[in-house]
CSV table of C-alpha atoms and ligand atoms in Angstrom, one decimal:
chain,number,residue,atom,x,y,z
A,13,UNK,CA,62.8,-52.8,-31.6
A,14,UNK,CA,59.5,-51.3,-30.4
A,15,UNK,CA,56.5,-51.4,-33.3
A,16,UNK,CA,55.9,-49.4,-35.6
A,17,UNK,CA,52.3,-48.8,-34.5
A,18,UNK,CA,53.4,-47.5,-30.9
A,19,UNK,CA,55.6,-44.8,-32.4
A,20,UNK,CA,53.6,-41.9,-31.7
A,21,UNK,CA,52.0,-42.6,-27.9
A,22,UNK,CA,54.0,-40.0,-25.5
A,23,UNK,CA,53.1,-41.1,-22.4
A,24,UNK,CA,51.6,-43.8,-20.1
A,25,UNK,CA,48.1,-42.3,-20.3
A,26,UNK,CA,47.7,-42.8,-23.9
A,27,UNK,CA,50.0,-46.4,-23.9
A,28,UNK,CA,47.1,-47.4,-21.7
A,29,UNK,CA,44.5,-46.6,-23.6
A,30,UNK,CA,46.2,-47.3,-26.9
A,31,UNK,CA,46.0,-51.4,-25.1
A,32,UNK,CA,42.8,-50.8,-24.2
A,33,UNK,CA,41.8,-50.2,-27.8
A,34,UNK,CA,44.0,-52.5,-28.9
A,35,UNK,CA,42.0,-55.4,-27.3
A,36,UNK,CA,39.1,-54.2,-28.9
A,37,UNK,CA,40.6,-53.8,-32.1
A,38,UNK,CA,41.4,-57.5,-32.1
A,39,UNK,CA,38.2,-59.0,-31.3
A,40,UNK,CA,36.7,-56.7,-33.9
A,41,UNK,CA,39.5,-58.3,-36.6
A,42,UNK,CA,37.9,-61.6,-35.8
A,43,UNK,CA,34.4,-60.5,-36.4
A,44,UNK,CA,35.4,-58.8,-39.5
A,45,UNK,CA,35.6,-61.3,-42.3
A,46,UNK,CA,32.2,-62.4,-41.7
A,47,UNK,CA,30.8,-58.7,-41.5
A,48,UNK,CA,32.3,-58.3,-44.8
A,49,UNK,CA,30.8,-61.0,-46.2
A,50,UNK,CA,27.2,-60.3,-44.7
A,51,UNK,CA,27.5,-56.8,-45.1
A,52,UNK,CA,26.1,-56.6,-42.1
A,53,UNK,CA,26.6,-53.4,-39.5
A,54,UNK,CA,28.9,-54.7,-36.9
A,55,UNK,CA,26.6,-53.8,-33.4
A,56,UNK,CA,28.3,-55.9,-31.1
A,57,UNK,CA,31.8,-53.9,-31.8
A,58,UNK,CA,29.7,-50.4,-30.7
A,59,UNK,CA,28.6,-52.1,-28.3
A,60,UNK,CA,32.1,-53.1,-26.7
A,61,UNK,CA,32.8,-49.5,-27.9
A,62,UNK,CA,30.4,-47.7,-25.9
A,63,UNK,CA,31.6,-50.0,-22.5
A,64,UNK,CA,34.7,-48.9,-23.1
A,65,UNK,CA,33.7,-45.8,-22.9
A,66,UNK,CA,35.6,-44.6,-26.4
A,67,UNK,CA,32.0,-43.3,-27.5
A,68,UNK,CA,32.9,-40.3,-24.8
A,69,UNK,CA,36.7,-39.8,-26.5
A,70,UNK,CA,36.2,-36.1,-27.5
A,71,UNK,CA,33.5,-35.1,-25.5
A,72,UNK,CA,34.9,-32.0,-23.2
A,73,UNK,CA,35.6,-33.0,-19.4
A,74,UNK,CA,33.0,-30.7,-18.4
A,75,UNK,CA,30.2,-32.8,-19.6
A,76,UNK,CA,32.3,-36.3,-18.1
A,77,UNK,CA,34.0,-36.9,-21.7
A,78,UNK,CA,38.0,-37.3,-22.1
A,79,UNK,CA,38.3,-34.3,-24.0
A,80,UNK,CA,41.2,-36.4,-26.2
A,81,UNK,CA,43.5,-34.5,-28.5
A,82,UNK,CA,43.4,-34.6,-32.4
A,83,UNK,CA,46.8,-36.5,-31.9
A,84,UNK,CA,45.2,-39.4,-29.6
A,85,UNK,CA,42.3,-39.5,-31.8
A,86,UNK,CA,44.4,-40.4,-34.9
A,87,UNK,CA,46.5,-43.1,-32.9
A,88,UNK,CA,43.5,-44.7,-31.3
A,89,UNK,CA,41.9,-45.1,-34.8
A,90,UNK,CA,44.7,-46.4,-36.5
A,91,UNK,CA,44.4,-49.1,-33.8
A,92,UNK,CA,41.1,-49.7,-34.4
A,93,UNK,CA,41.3,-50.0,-37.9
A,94,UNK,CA,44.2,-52.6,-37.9
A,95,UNK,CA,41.2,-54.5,-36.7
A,96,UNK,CA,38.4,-53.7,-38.4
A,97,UNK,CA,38.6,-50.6,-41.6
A,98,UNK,CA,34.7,-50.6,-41.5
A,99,UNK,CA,34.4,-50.2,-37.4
A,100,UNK,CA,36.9,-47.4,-37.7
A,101,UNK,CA,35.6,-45.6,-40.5
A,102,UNK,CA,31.7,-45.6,-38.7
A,103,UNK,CA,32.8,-44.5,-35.2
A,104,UNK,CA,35.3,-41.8,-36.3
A,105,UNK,CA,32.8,-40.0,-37.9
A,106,UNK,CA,31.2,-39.8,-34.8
A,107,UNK,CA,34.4,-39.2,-32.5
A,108,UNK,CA,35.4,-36.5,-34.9
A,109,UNK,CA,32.4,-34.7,-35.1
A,110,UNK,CA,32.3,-34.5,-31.6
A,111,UNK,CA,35.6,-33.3,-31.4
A,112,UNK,CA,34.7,-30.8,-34.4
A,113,UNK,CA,31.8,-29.5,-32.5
A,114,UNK,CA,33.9,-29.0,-29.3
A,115,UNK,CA,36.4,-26.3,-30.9
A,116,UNK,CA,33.8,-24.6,-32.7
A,117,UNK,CA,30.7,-24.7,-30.6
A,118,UNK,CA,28.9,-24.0,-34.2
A,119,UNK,CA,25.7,-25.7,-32.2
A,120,UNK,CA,23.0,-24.1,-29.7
A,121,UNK,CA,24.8,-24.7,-26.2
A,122,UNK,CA,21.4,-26.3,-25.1
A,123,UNK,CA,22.1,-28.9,-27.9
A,124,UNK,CA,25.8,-29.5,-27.8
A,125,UNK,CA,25.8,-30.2,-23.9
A,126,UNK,CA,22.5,-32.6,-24.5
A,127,UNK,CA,24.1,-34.5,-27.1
A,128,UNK,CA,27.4,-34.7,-24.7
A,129,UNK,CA,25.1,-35.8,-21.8
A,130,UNK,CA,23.3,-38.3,-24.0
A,131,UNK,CA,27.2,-39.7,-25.3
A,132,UNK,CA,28.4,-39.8,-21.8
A,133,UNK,CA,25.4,-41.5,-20.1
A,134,UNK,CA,23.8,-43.5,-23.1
A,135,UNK,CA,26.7,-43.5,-25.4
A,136,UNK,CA,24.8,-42.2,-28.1
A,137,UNK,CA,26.1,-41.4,-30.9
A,138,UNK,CA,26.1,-38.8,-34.2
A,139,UNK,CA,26.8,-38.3,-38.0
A,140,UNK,CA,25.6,-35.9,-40.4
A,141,UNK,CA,24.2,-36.8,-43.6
A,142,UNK,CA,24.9,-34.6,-46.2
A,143,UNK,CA,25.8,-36.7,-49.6
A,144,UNK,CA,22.8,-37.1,-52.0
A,145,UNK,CA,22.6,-38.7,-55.2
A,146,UNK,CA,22.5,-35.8,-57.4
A,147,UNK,CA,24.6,-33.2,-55.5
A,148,UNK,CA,27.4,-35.5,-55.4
A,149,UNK,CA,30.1,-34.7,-52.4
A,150,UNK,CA,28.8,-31.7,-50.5
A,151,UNK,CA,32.9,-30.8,-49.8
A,152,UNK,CA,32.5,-30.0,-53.5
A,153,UNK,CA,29.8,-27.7,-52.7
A,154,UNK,CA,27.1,-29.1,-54.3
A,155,UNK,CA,22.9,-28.2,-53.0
A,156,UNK,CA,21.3,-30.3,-51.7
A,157,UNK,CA,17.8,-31.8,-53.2
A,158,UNK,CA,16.2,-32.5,-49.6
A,159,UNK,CA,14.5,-29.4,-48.7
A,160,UNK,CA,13.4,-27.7,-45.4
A,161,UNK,CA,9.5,-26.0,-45.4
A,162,UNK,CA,8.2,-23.8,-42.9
A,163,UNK,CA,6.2,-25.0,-40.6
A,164,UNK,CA,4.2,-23.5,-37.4
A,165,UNK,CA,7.4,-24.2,-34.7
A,166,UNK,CA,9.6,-25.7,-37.2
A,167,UNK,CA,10.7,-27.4,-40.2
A,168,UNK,CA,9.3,-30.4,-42.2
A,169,UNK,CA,12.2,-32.1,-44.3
A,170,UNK,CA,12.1,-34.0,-47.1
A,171,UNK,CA,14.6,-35.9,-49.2
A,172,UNK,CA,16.8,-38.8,-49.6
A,173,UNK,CA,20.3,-39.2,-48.4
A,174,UNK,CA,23.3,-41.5,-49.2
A,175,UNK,CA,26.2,-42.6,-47.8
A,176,UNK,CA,24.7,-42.2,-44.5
A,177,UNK,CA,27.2,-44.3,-42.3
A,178,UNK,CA,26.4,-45.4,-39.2
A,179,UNK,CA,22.7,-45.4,-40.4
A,180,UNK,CA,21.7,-48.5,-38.5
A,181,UNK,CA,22.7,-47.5,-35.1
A,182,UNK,CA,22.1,-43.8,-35.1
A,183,UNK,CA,19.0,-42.1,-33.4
A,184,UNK,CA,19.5,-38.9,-34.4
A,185,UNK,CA,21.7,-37.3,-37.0
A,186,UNK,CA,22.6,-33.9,-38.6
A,187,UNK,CA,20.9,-33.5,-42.2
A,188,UNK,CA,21.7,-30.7,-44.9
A,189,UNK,CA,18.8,-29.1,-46.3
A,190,UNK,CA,17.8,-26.6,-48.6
A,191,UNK,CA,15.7,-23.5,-47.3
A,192,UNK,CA,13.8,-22.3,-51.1
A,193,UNK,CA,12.0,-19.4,-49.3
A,194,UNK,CA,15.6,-18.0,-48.0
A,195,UNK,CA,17.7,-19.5,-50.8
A,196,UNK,CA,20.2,-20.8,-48.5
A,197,UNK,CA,20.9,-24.7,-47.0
A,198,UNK,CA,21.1,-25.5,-43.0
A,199,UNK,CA,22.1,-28.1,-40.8
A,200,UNK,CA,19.0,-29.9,-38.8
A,201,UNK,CA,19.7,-31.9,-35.7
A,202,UNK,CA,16.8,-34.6,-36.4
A,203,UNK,CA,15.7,-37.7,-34.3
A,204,UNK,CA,15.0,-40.5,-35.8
A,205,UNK,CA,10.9,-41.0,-36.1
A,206,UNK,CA,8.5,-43.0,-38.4
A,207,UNK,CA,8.7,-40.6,-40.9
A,208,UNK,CA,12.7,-41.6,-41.2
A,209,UNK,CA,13.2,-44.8,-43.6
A,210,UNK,CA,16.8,-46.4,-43.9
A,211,UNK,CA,16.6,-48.3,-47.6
A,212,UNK,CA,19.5,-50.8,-47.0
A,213,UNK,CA,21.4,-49.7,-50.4
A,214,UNK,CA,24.9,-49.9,-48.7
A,215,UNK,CA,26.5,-53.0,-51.0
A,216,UNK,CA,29.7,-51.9,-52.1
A,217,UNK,CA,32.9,-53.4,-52.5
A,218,UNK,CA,34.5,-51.9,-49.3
A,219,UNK,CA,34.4,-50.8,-46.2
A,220,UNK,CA,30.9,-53.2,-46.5
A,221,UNK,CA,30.4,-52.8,-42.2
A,222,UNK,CA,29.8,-49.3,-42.2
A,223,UNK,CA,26.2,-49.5,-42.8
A,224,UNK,CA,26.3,-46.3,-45.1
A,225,UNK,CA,22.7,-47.1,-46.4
A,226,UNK,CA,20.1,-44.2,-48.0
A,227,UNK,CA,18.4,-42.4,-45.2
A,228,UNK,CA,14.9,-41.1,-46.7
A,229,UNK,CA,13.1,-38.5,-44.8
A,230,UNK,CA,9.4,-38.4,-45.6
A,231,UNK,CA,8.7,-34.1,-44.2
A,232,UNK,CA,10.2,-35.2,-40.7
A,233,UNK,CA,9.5,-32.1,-38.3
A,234,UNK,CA,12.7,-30.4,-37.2
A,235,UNK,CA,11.5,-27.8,-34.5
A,236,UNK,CA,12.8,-24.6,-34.4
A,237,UNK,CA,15.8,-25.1,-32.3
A,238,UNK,CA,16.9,-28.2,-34.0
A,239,UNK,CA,17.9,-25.6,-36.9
A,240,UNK,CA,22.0,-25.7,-36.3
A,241,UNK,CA,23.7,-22.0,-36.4
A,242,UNK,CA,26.3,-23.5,-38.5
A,243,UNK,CA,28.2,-20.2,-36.9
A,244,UNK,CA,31.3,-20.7,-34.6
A,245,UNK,CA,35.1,-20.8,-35.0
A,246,UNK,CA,36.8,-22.2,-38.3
A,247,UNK,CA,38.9,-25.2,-36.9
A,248,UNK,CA,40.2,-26.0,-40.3
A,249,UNK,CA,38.0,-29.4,-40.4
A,250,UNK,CA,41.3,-31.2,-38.2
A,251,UNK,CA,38.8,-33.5,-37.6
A,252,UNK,CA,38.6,-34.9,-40.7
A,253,UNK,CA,42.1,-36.9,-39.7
A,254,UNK,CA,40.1,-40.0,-38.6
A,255,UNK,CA,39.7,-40.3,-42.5
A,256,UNK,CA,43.7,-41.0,-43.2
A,257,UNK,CA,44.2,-42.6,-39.8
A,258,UNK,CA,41.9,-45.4,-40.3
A,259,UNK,CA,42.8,-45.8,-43.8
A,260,UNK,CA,46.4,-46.2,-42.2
A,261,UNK,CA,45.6,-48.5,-39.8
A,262,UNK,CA,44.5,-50.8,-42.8
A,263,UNK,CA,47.8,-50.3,-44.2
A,264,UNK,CA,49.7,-51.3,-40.9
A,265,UNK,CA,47.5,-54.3,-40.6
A,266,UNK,CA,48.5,-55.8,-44.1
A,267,UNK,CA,52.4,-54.6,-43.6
A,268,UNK,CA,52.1,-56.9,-40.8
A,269,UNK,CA,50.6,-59.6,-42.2
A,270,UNK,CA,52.8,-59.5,-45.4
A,271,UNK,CA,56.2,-59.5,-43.2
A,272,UNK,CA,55.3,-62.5,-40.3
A,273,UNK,CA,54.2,-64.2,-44.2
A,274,UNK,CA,57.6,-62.9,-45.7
A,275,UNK,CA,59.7,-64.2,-42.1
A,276,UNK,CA,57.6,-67.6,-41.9
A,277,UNK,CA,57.1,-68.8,-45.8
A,278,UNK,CA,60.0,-70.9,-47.1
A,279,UNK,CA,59.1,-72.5,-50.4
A,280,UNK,CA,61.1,-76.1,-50.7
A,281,UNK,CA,63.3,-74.9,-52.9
A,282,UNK,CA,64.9,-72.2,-50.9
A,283,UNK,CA,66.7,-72.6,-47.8
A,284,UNK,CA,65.5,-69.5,-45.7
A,285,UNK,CA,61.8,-67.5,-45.5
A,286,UNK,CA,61.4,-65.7,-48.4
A,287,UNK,CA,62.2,-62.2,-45.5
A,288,UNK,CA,65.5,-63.3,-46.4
A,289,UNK,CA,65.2,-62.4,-50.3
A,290,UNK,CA,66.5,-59.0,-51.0
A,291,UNK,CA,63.7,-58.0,-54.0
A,292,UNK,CA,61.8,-59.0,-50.7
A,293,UNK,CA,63.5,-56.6,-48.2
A,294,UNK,CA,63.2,-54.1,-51.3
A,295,UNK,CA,59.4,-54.3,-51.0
A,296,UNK,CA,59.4,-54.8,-47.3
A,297,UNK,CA,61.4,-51.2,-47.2
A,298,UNK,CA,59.0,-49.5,-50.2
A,299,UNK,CA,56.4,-50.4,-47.5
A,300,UNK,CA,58.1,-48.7,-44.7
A,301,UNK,CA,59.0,-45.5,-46.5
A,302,UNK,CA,54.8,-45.4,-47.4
A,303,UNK,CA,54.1,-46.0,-44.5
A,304,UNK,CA,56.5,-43.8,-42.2
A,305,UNK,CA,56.1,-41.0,-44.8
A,306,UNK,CA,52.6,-41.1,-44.4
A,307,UNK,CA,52.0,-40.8,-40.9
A,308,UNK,CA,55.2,-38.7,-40.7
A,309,UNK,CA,52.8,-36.1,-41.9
A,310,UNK,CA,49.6,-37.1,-40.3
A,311,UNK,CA,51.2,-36.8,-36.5
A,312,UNK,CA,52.9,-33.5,-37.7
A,313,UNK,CA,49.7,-32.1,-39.1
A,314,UNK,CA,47.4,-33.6,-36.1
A,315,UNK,CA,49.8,-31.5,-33.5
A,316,UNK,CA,49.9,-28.7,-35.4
A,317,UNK,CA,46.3,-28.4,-35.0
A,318,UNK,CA,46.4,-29.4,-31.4
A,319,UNK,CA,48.7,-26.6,-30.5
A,320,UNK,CA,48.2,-23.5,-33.2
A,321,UNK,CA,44.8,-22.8,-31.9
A,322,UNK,CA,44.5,-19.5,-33.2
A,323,UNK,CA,45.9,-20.5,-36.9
A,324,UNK,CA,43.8,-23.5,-37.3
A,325,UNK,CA,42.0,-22.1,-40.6
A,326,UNK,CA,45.3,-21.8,-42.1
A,327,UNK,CA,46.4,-25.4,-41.5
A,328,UNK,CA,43.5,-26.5,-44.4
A,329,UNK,CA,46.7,-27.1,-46.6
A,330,UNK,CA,48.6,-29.3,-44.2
A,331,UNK,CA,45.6,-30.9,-43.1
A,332,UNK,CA,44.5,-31.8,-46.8
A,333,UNK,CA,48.2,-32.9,-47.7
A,334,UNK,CA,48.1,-35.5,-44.5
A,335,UNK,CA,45.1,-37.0,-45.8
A,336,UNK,CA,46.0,-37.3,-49.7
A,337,UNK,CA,49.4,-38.4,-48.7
A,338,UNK,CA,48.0,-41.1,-46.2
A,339,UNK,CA,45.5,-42.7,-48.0
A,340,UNK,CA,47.3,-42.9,-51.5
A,341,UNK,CA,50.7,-44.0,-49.5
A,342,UNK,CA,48.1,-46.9,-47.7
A,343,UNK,CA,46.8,-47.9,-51.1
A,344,UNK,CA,50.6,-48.7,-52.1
A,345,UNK,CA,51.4,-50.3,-48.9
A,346,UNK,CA,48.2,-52.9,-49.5
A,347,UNK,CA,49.1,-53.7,-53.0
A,348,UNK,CA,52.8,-54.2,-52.0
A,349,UNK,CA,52.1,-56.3,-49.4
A,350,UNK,CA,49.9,-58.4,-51.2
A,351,UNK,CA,52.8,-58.4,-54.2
A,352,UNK,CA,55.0,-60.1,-51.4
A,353,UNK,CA,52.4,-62.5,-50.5
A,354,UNK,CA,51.8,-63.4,-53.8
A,355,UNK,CA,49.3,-65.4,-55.1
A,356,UNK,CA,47.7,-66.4,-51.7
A,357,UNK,CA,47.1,-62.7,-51.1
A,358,UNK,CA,43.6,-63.4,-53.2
A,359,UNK,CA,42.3,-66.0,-51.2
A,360,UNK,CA,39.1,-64.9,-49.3
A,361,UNK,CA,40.3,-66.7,-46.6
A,362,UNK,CA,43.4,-64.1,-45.5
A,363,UNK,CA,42.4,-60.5,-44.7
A,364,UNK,CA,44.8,-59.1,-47.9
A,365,UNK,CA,42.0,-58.9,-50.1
A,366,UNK,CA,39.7,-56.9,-47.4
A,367,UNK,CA,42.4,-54.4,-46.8
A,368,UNK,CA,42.9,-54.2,-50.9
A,369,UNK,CA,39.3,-53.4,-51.1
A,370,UNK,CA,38.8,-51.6,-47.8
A,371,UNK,CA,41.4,-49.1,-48.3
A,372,UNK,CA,40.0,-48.0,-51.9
A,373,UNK,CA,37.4,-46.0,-49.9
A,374,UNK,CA,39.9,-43.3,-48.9
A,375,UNK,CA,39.8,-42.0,-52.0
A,376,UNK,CA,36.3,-41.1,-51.5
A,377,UNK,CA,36.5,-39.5,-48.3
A,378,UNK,CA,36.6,-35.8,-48.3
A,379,UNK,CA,38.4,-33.9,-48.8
A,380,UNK,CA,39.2,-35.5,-52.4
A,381,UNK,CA,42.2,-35.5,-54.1
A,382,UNK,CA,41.5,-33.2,-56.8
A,383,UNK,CA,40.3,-31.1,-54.0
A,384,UNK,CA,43.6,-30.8,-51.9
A,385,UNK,CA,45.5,-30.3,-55.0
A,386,UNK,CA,43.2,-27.2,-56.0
A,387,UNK,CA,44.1,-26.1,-52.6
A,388,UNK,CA,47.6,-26.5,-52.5
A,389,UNK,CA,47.8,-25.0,-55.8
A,390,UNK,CA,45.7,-22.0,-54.8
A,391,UNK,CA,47.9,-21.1,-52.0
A,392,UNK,CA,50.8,-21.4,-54.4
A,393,UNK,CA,49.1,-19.1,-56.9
A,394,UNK,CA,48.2,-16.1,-53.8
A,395,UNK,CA,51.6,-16.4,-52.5
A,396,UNK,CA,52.9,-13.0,-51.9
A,397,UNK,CA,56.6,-11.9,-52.2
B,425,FAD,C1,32.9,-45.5,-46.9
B,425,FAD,C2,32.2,-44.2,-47.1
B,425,FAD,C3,31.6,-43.6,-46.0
B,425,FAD,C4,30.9,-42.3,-46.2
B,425,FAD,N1,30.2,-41.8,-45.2
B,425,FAD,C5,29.5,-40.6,-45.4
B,425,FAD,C6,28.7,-40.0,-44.3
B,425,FAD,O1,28.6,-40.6,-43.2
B,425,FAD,N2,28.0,-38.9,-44.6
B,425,FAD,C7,28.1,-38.3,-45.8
B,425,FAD,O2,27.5,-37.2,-46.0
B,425,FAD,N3,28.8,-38.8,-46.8
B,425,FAD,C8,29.6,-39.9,-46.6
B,425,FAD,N4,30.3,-40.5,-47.6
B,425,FAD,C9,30.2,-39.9,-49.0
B,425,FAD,C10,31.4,-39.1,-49.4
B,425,FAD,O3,31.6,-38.0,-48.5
B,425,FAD,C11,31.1,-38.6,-50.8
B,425,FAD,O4,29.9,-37.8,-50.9
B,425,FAD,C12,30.9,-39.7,-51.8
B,425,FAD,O5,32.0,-40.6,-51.7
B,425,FAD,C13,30.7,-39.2,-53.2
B,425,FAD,O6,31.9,-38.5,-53.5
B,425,FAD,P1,32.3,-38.3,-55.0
B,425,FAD,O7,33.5,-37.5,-55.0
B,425,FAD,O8,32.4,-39.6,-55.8
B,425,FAD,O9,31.0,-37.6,-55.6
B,425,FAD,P2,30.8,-36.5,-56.7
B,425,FAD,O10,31.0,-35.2,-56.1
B,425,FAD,O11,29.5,-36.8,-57.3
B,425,FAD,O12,32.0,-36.8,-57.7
B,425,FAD,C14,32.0,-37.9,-58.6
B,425,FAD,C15,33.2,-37.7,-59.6
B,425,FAD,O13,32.9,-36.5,-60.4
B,425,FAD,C16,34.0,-35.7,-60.5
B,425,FAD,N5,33.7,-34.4,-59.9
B,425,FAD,C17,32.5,-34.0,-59.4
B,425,FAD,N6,32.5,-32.7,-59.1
B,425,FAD,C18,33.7,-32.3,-59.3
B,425,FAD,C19,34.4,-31.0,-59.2
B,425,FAD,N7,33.7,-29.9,-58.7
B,425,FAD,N8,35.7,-30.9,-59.5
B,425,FAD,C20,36.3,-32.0,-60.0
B,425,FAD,N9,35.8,-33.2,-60.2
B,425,FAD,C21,34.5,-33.3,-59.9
B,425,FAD,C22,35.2,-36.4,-59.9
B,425,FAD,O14,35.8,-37.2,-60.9
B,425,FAD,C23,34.5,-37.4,-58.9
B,425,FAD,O15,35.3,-38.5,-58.7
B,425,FAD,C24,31.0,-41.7,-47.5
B,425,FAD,C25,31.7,-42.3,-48.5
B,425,FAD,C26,32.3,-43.5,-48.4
B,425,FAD,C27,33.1,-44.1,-49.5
């Protein structure tokens, strides 16, 4: 029987760079109990990251990238995140974005192919900041309190963001800002300068490596052309399936580690593992029907994306239904597995109660749950005879 992970790599190409990940992904999983601990942002996994050379994953061939489908993208961060939730969360914002940015070309061509140049030679790397205390998640649509003011040649920006992952690493970023004089909020491509302050705020109870901290800008100067169009196509956000993928990927990890525990523990007082129980194999297969659910849905939705250019608006719906599907099937899939383990599943020396926490986070990851359900039930409500 092959595993479960490998189920979706079609060809050579991707097996081989599914092992090269793979080897990554495990040297990550030993780093990650004490990065969890600490809290601290994991530098030495980017690092290992940008040799690789995954930092350049969606950047188009023109510019030296490997121009990697949504459908790799997903099964390379499941990978990762069987090793390390936190890793995978941080650097899929950044794959994705690139891949988001690629299908829409929504930024100046002088930008898009300097950030590519910097990725492929560098390996830099970029996120956008957008959440703020008081405007809450900007998929809901909330304004943003940092503003943009006029300036001779540009912009000066003020304000203070949250949830700004990858914060420690990044050195440049996208922010939201609000324009008051045109009543309308923009994108600005900003480089991190003196006048940028990371307050390390990020203490949470999961997904603790990410280095999410609050990013202040104190009227940093955007010039003109660092003001994003925000124009280009509407790719349907397909890039937002690094979200369920990684929170997957936690959910493969602890299956894992709950069936080797369920095949190898054998209290004294029965004569086989406890695998051989069948209120075990009843959990066991509750985990598998999560699980293959779940990225039944996620593959289907990721390759619909990759090969319905022209209707990728329209697959919001599918795309939304992969990622509340994904996450809340993952949550099950942790707390099951740690029901089979049982009591050990709390110790802080086994990876259970990481995942347990970890995985939480998808639920605040856009787009939200109450958010794909408003969408679903829109398109239910507008459907025509
Ligand atoms: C690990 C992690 C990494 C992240 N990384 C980034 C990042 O790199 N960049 C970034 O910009 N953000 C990032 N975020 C932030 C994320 O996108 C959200 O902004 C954040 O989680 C807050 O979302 P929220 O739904 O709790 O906020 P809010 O919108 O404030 O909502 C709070 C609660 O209020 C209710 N609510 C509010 N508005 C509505 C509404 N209109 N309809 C219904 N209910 C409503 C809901 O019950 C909701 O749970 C990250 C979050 C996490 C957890």
């Amino acid at each position: 029987m092959g595993r479960i992970i490998d189920q979706y790599i079609r060809n050579a190409e991707e097996r081989a760079r599914a092992e090269k990940i793979e080897a990554l992904a495990a040297r990550f999983a030993e780093r990650a109990a004490e990065h969890d601990r600490e809290g601290s942002f994991p530098h030495e996994n980017f690092a290992e990251l940008r040799e690789a050379g995954y930092l350049k994953l969606t950047v188009p061939s023109e510019f030296g990238g490997d121009e990697a489908s949504l459908h790799e993208l997903v099964a390379l961060q499941e990978r990762l995140a069987y090793g390390d939730g936190s890793t995978a969360l941080a650097v899929g914002w950044h794959i994705g974005q690139v891949l988001h940015l690629r299908t829409t070309r929504k930024w100046p061509d002088r930008l898009f192919s300097e950030l590519c140049q910097a990725i492929v030679a560098d390996g830099a790397m970029i996120n956008t900041f957008a959440s703020e205390a008081a405007s809450g998640s900007p998929s809901r649509g909330g304004k943003p309190e940092t503003t943009a003011i006029r300036q001779d040649g540009g912009w000066l920006i003020t304000g203070r963001k949250t949830f700004s992952t990858l914060s420690p690493i990044l050195d440049r970023f996208v922010v939201t800002a609000y324009i008051p004089e045109e009543e309308t909020t923009a994108d600005f491509l900003i480089y991190k300068n003196e006048r940028v302050t990371i307050i390390e705020t990020w203490d949470t109870i999961g997904m603790r490596g990410t280095g999410s901290h609050d990013v202040v800008l104190n009227g940093v100067f955007a010039s003109d052309d660092s003001r994003l169009s925000g124009k280009g196509a509407d790719d349907g956000g397909g890039w937002l399936l690094h979200i369920p993928a990684c929170y997957v990927g936690i959910a493969m990890a602890a299956r894992d580690f709950a069936i080797n525990f369920a095949k190898t523990y054998r209290p004294n007082h029965l004569q086989g593992p406890i695998a051989e129980l069948p209120m075990v194999q009843q959990s066991i297969g509750q985990m598998e029907a999560e699980l293959r659910t779940a990225r039944s849905l996620l593959y289907a939705a990721a390759d619909r994306w990759d090969q319905e250019v022209d209707n990728r608006p329209f697959l919001k719906p599918e795309l939304g239904l992969a990622k509340y599907v994904a996450v809340n099937n993952a949550i099950k899939v942790v707390d099951i597995a740690m029901r089979i383990v049982g009591g050990a599943s709390l110790s802080k020396t086994l990876p259970l109660e990481r995942y347990y926490r970890d995985v939480r986070a998808g639920l605040h990851n856009p787009p939200m749950d109450n958010t794909v359900l408003h969408t679903l039930a829109a398109d239910a409500l507008n459907e025509t005879k």
